[in-house]
Tab-separated table of C-alpha atoms in Angstrom:
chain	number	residue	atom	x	y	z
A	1	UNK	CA	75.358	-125.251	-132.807
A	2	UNK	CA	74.261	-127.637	-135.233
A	3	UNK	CA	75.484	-131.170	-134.309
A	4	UNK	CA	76.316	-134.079	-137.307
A	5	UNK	CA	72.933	-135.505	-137.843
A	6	UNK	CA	71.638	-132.256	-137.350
A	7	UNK	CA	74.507	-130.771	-140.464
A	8	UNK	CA	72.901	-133.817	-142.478
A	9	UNK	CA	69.349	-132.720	-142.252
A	10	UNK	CA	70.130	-128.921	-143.046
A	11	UNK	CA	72.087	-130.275	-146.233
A	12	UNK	CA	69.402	-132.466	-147.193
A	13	UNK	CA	67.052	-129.494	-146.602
A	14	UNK	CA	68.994	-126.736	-149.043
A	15	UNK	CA	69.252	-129.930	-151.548
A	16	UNK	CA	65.624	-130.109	-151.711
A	17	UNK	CA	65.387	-125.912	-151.877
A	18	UNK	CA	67.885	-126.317	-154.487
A	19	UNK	CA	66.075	-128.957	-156.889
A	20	UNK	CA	62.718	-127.458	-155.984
A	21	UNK	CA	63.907	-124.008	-157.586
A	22	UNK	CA	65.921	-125.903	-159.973
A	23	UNK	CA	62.934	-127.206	-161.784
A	24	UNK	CA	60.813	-124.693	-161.217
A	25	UNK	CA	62.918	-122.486	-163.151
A	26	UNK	CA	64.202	-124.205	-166.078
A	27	UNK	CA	60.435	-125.126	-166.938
A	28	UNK	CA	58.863	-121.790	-166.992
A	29	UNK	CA	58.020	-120.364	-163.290
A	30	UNK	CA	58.449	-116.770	-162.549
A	31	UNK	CA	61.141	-115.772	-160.120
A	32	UNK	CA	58.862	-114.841	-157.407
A	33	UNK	CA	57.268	-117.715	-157.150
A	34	UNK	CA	60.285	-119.875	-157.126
A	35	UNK	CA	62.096	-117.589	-154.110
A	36	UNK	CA	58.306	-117.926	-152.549
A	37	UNK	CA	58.789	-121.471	-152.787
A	38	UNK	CA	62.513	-121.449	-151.690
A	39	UNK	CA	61.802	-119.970	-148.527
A	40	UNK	CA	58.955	-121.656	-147.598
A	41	UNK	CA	60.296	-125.179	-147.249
A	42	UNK	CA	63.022	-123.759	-145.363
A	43	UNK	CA	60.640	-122.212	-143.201
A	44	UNK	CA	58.315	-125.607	-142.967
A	45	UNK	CA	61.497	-127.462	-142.359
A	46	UNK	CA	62.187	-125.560	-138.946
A	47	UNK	CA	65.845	-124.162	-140.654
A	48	UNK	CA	66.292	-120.651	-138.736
A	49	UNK	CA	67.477	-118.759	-141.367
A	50	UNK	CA	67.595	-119.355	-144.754
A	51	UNK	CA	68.989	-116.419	-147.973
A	52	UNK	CA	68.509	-117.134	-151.860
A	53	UNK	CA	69.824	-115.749	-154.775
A	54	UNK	CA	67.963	-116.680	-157.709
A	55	UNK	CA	68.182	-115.377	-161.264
A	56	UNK	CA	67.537	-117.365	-164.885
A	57	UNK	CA	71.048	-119.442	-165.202
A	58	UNK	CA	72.058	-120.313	-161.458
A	59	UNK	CA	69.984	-120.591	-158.124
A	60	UNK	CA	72.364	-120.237	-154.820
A	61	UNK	CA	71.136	-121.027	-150.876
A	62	UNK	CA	72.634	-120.441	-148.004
A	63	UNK	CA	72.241	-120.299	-143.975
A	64	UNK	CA	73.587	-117.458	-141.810
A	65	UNK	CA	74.493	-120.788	-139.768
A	66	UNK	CA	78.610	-120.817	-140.150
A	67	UNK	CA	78.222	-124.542	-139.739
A	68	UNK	CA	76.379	-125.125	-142.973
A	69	UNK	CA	78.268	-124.403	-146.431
A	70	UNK	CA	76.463	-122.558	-148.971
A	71	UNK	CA	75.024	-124.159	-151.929
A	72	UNK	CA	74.614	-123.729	-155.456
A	73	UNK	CA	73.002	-125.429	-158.973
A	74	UNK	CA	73.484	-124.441	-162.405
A	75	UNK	CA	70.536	-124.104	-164.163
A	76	UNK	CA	71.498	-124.580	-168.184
A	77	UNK	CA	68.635	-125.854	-170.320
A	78	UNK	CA	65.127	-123.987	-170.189
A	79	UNK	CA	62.001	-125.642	-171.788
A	80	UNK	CA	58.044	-125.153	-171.079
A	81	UNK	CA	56.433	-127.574	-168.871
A	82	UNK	CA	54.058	-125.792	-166.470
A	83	UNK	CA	52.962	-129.256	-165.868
A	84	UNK	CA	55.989	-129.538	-163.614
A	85	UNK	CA	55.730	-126.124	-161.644
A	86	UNK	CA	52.147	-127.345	-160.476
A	87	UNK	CA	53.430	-130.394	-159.497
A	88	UNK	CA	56.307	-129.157	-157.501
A	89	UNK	CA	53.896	-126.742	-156.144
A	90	UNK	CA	51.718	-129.459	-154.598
A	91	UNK	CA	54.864	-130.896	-153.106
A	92	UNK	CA	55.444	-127.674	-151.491
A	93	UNK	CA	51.920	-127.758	-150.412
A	94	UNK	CA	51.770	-131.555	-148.980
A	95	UNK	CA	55.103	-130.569	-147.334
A	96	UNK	CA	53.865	-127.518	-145.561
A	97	UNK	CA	50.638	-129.823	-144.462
A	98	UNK	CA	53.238	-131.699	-143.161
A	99	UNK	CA	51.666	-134.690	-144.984
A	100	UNK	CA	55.134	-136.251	-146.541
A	101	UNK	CA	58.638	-135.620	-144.852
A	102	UNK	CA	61.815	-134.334	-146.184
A	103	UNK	CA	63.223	-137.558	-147.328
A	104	UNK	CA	60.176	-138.166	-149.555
A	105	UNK	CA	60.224	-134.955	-150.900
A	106	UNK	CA	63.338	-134.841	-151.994
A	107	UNK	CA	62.789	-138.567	-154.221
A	108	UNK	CA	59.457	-136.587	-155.209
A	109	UNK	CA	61.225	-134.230	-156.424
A	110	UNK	CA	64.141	-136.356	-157.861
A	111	UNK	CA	61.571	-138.388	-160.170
A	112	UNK	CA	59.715	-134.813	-161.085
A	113	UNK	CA	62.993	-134.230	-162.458
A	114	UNK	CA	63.579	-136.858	-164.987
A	115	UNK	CA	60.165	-137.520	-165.448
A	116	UNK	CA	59.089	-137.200	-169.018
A	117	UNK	CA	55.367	-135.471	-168.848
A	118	UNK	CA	55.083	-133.491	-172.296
A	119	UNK	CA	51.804	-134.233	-174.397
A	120	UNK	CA	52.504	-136.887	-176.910
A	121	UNK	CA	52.836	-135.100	-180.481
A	122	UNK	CA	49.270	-135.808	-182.210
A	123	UNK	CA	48.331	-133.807	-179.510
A	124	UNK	CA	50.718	-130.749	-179.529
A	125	UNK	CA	49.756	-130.903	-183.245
A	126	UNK	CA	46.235	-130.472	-182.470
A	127	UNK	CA	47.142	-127.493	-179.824
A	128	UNK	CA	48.853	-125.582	-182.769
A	129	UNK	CA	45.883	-126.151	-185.067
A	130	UNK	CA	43.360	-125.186	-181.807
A	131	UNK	CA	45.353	-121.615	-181.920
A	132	UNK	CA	46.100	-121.171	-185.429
A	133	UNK	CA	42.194	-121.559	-186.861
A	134	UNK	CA	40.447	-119.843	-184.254
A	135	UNK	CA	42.778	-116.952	-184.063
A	136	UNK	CA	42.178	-116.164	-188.198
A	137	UNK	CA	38.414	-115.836	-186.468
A	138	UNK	CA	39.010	-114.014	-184.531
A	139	UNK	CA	41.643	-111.039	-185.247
A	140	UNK	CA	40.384	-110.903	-189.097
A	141	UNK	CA	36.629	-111.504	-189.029
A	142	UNK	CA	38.147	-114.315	-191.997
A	143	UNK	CA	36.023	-117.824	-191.804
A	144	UNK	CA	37.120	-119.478	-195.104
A	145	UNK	CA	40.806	-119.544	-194.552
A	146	UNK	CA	40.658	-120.911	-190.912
A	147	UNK	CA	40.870	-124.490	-192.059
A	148	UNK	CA	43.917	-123.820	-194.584
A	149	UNK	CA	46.077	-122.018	-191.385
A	150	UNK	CA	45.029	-124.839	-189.431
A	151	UNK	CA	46.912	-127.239	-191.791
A	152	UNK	CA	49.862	-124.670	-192.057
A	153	UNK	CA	49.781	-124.591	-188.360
A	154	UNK	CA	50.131	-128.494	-187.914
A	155	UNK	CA	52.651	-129.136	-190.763
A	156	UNK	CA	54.570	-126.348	-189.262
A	157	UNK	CA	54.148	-127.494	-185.634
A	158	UNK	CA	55.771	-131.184	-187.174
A	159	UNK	CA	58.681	-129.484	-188.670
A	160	UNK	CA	59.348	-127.532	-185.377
A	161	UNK	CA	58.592	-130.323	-182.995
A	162	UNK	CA	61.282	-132.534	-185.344
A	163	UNK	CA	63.814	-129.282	-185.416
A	164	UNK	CA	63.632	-129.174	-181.929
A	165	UNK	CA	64.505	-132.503	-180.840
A	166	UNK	CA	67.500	-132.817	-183.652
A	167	UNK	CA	69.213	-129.725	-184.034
A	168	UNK	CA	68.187	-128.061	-180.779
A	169	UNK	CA	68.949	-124.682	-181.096
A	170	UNK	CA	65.645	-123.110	-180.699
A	171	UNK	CA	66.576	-119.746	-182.368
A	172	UNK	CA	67.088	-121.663	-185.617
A	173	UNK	CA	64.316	-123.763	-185.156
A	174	UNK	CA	62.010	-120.803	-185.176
A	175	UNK	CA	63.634	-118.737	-187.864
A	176	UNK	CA	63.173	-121.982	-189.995
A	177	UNK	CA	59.487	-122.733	-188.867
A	178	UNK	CA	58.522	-119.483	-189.537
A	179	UNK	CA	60.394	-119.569	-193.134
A	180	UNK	CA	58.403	-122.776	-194.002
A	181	UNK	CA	55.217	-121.732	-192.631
A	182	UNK	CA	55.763	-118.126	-195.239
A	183	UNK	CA	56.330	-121.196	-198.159
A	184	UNK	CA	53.591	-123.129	-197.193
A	185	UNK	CA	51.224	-120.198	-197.278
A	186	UNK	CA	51.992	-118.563	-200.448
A	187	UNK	CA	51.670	-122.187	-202.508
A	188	UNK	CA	48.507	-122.432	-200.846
A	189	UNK	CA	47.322	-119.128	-201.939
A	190	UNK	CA	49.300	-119.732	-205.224
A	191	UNK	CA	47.067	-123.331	-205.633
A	192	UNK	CA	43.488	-121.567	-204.984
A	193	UNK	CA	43.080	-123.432	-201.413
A	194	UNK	CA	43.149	-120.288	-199.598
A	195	UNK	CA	42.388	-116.463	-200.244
A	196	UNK	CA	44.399	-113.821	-198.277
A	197	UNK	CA	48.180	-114.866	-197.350
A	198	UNK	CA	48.406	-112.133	-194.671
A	199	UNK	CA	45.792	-113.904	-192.497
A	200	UNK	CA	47.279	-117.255	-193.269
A	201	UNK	CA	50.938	-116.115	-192.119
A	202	UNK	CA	49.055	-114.348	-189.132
A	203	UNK	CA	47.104	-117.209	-188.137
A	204	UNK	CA	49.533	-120.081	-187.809
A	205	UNK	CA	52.404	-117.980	-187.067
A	206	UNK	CA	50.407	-117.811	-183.702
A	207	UNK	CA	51.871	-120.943	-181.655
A	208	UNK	CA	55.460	-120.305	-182.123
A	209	UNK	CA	55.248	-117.480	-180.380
A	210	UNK	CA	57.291	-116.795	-176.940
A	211	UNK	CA	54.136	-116.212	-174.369
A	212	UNK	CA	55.986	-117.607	-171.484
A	213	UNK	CA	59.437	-115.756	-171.401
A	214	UNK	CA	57.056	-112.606	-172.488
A	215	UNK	CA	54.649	-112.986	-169.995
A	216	UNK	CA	57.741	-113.628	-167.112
A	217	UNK	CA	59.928	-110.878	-168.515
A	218	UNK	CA	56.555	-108.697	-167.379
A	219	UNK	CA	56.862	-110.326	-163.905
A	220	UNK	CA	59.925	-110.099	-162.959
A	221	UNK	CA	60.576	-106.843	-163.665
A	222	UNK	CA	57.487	-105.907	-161.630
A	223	UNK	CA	58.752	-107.766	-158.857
A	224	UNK	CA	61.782	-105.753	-158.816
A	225	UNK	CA	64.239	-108.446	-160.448
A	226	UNK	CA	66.887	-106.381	-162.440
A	227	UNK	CA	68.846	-109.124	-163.457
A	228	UNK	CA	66.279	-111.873	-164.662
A	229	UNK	CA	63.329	-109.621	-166.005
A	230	UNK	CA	65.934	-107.868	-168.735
A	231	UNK	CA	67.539	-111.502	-169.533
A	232	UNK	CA	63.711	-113.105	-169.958
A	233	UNK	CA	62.835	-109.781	-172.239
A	234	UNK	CA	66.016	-110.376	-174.494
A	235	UNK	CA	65.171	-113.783	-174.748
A	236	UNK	CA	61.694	-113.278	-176.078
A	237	UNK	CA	62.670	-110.378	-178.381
A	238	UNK	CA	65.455	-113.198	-180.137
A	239	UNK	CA	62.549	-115.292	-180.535
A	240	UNK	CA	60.495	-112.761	-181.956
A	241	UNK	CA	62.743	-111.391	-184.086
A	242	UNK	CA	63.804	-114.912	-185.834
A	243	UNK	CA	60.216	-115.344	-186.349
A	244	UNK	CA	60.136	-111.827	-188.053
A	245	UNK	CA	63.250	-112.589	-189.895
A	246	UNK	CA	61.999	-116.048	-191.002
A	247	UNK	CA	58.446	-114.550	-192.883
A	248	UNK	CA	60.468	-111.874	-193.673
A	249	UNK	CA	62.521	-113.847	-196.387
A	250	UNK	CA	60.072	-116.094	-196.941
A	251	UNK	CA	57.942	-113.160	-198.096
A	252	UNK	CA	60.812	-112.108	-200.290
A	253	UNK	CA	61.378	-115.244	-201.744
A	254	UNK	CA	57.875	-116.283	-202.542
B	1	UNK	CA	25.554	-111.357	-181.852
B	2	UNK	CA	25.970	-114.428	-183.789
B	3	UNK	CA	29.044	-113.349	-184.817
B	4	UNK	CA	30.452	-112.473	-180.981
B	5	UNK	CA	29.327	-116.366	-179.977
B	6	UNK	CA	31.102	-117.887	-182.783
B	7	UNK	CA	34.353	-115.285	-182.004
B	8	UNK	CA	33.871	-116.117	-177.895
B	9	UNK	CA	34.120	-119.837	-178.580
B	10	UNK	CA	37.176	-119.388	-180.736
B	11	UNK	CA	38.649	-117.450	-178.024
B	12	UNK	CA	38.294	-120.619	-175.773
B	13	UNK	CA	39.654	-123.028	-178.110
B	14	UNK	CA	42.665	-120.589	-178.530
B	15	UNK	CA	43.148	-120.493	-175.035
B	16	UNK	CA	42.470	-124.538	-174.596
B	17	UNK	CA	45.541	-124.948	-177.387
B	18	UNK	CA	48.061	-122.835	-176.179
B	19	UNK	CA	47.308	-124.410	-172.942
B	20	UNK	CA	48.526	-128.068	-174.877
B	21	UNK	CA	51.379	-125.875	-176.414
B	22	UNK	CA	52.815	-124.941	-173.146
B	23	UNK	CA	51.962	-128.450	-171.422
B	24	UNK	CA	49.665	-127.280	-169.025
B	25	UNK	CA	47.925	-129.860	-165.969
B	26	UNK	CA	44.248	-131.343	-167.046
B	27	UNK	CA	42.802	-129.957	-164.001
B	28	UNK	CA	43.959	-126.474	-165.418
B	29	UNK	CA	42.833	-126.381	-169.095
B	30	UNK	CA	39.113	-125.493	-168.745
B	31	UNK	CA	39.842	-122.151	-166.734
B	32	UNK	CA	42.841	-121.191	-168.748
B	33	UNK	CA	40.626	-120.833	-171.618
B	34	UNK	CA	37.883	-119.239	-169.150
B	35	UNK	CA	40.689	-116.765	-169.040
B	36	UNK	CA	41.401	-116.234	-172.665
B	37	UNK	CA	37.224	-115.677	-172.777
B	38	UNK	CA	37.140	-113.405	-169.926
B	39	UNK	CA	40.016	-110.754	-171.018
B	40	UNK	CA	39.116	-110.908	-174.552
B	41	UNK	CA	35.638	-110.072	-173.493
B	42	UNK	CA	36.498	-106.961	-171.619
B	43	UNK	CA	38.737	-105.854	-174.043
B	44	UNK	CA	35.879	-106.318	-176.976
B	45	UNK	CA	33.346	-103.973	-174.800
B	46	UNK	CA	35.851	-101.569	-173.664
B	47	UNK	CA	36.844	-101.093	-177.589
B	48	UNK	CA	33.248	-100.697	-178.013
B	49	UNK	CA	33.201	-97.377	-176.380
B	50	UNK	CA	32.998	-94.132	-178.151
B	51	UNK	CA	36.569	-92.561	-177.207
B	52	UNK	CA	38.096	-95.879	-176.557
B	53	UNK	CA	41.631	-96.495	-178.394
B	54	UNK	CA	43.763	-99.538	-178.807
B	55	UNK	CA	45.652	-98.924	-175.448
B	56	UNK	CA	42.795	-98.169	-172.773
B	57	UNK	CA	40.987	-101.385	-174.715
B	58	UNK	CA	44.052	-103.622	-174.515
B	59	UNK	CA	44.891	-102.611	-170.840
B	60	UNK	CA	41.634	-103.559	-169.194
B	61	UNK	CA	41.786	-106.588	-171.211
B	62	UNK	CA	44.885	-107.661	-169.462
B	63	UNK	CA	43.967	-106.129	-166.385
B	64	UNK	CA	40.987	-107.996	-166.400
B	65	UNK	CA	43.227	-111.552	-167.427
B	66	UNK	CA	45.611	-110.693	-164.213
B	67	UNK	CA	42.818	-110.201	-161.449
B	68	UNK	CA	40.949	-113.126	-162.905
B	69	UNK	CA	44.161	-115.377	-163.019
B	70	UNK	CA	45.041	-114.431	-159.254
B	71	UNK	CA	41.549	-114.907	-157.974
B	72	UNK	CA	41.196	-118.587	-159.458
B	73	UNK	CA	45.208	-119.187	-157.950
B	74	UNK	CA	43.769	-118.822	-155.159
B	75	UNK	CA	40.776	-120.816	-155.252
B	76	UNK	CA	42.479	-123.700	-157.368
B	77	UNK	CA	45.522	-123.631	-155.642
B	78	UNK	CA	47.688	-123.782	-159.134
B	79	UNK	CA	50.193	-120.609	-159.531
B	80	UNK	CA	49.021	-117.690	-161.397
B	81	UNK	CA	50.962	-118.096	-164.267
B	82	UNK	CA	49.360	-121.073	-165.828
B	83	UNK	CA	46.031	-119.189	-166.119
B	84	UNK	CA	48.284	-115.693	-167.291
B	85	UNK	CA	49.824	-117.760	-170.655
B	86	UNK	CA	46.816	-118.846	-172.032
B	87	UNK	CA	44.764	-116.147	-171.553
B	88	UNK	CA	47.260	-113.467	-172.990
B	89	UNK	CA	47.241	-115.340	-176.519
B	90	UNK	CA	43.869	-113.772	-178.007
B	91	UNK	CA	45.377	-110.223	-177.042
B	92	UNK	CA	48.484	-110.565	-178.770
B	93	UNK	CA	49.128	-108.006	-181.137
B	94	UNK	CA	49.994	-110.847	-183.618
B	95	UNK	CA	48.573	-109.067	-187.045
B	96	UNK	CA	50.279	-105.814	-185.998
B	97	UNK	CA	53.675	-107.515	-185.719
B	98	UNK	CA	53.032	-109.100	-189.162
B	99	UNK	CA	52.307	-106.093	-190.761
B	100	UNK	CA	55.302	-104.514	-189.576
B	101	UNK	CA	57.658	-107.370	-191.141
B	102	UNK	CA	55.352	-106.929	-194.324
B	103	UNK	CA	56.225	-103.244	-194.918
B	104	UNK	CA	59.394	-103.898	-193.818
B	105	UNK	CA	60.356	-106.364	-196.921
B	106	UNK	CA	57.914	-104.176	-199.425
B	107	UNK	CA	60.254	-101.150	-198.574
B	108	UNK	CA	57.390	-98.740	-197.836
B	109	UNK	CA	58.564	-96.866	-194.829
B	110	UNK	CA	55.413	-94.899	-193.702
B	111	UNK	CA	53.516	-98.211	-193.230
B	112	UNK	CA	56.381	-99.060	-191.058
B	113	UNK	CA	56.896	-96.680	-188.505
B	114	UNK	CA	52.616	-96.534	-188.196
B	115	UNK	CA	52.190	-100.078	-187.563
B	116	UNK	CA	55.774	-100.080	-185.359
B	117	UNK	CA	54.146	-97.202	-183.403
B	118	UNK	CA	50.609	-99.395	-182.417
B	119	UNK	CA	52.943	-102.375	-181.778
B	120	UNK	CA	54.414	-101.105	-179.058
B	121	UNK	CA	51.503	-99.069	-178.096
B	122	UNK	CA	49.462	-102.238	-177.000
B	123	UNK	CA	52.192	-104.146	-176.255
B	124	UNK	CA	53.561	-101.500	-173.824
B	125	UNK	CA	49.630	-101.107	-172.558
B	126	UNK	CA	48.954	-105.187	-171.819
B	127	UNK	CA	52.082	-104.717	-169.435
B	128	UNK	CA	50.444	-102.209	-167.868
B	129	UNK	CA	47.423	-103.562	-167.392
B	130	UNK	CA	49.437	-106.211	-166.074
B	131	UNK	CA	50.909	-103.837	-163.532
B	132	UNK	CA	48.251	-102.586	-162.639
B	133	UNK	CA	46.255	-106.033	-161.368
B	134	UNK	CA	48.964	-106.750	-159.647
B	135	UNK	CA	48.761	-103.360	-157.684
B	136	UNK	CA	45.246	-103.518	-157.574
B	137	UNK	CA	45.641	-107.317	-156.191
B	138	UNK	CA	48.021	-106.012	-153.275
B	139	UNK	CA	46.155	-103.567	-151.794
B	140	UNK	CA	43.239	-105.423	-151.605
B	141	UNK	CA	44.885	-107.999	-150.013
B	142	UNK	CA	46.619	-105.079	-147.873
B	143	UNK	CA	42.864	-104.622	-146.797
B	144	UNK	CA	42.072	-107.857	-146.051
B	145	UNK	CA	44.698	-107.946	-143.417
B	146	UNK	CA	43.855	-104.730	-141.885
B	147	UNK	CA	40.044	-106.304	-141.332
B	148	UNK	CA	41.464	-109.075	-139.752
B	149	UNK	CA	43.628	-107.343	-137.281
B	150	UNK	CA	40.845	-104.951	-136.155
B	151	UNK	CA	38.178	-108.112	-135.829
B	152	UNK	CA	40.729	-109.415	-133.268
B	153	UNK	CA	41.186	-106.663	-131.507
């Protein structure tokens, strides 16, 4: 029977489990590797029996101890930060080397949380422009209009990165990227600055595009996760599709 | 050849700048575009065969991209997925996808339904080649522990 201090230290233990998966989920991680990571500190924390229930929106933990209440956190906003996942993966990893305690973890983990670690924007800008240029290259065999997507790409990447952060739905934020980004290409063809608008359009259309909910949907659905995989794949088709819709009437209009 | 350099190192700096995209660690950067190099590389020789289509070219691509991600997880200690991201971007069917939207607004219907058809052909093959390193991953890992239990025994 687990005494007071005892009760404490379990709750403090399916906190931590908790925030762990918490983060690990809303910035990116595949499911198996959060429930991986769920269990594990349980296990490393000596707790005899530990049960998760993980999909996209909630996380839930519980002991088969009747002592211990279950647990649960709402997981709302999703963004991409794999930055975080390795980090609260080497947590994991000091914690299992029994390096830091609980305790510590769980501040660890706290200030992971609220921690603001994203690349500063000159050099997200230059990320889009690394894609978008290379990529003409390399699907279309095209070398004179890699430096004229590059440009799309980064004034595009500005006017996402600034959609983003005011209007915050990211559905519209991509439908409207990708409407500029079919403007922007067809006055640069119209000017003379660039020759073929298809590889334009192709080329900087390139970092918008979903490749972590993709790439997860892939995962979890291997790994057997009917509710999550379907919910990641619906996710990245939206995104897809208000790209597709966005050149779409931009190609009309232009 | 001069050509394949100039395309390999594009490959890299793809991989490198969807790594900044997706706000990947420092420590991770140089092999996540090491991955967009190595799957893109299979997938150029494979297509290089005589009877080799978009699908068998674009799954050993990915294959390739998930048993290389895996093996340097495990070395680097870093999940699997921040070397998976990157190195999927060069194998996108990205100009496929386009073309599809393009026919789409023109109005011309045969276009359509080809271009729809090789979409989802590679798409449907990078998963499998995705599938398929994973299964490939498990049973060699399947042997590993087999080896160890007889060399105790």
């Amino acid at each position: 029977m687990a005494s007071v201090e005892n009760q404490s230290y379990y709750q403090l233990v399916i906190n931590t489990c908790l925030l762990a998966g918490k983060i690990m989920v809303e910035n990116g991680s595949d499911l198996q590797r959060v429930e991986d990571t769920i269990y594990r500190i349980g296990h490393n924390a000596k707790m005899k029996s530990i049960n998760a229930y993980i999909t996209v929106t909630m996380i839930m933990v519980s002991s088969t101890d009747p002592n211990i209440p279950a647990q649960m956190i709402n997981v709302n906003k999703r963004s991409f930060n794999l930055t975080k996942v390795v980090k609260v993966n080497d947590l994991s990893r000091k914690f299992a080397a029994e390096q830091i305690n609980i305790e510590t973890f769980y501040q660890q983990l706290q200030l992971t949380d609220i921690q603001n670690d994203f690349f500063s924007l000159k050099m997200q800008v230059l990320g889009a422009i690394l894609v978008s240029g290379p990529l003409v290259v390399v699907f279309r065999d095209n070398v004179i209009d890699a430096l004229p997507a590059c440009a799309v790409a980064a004034i595009t990447w500005v006017f996402f990165y600034f959609m983003n952060r005011y209007f915050n739905i990211r559905f519209v934020s991509e439908f409207s990227s990708a409407f500029l980004l079919a403007g922007i290409s067809a006055l640069m063809v119209r000017i003379g600055w660039a020759h073929n608008m298809d590889d334009l359009i192709i080329g900087s259309v390139m970092p918008l595009l979903p490749g972590i909910p993709l790439t997860n949907a892939v995962r979890d659905l291997l790994a057997g996760n009917l509710v999550s995989g379907p919910a990641r794949g619906v996710e990245a088709l939206i995104s897809a599709c208000a790209l597709g819709f966005g050149v779409a009437v931009g190609l009309h209009l232009f | 050849m001069m050509t394949l350099i100039i395309k390999v190192i594009c490959v890299y700096l793809a991989g490198v700048g969807f790594g900044m995209i997706v706000n990947l660690p420092l420590r991770a950067f140089n092999v996540a575009g090491l991955s967009g190099v190595v799957g893109w590389l299979v997938y150029y020789l494979v297509s290089l065969l005589p009877s080799a289509g978009l699908g068998i070219s674009n799954f050993c691509g990915a294959m390739a991209i998930g048993l290389f991600s895996m093996i340097m997880a495990r070395i680097m200690k870093i999940p699997s997925i921040v070397f998976d991201v990157p190195g999927l971007v060069p194998l996108v069917p990205g100009s496929q996808a386009y073309l599809v939207v393009k026919s789409f607004t023109v109005g011309d219907s045969h276009l359509l339904g080809l271009y729809a058809a090789q979409l989802v052909w590679i798409s449907g093959s990078i998963a499998l080649g995705f599938i398929a390193a994973e299964g490939v991953f498990r049973v060699w890992q399947q042997i590993k522990a087999y080896r160890s239990i007889f060399k105790r025994s």
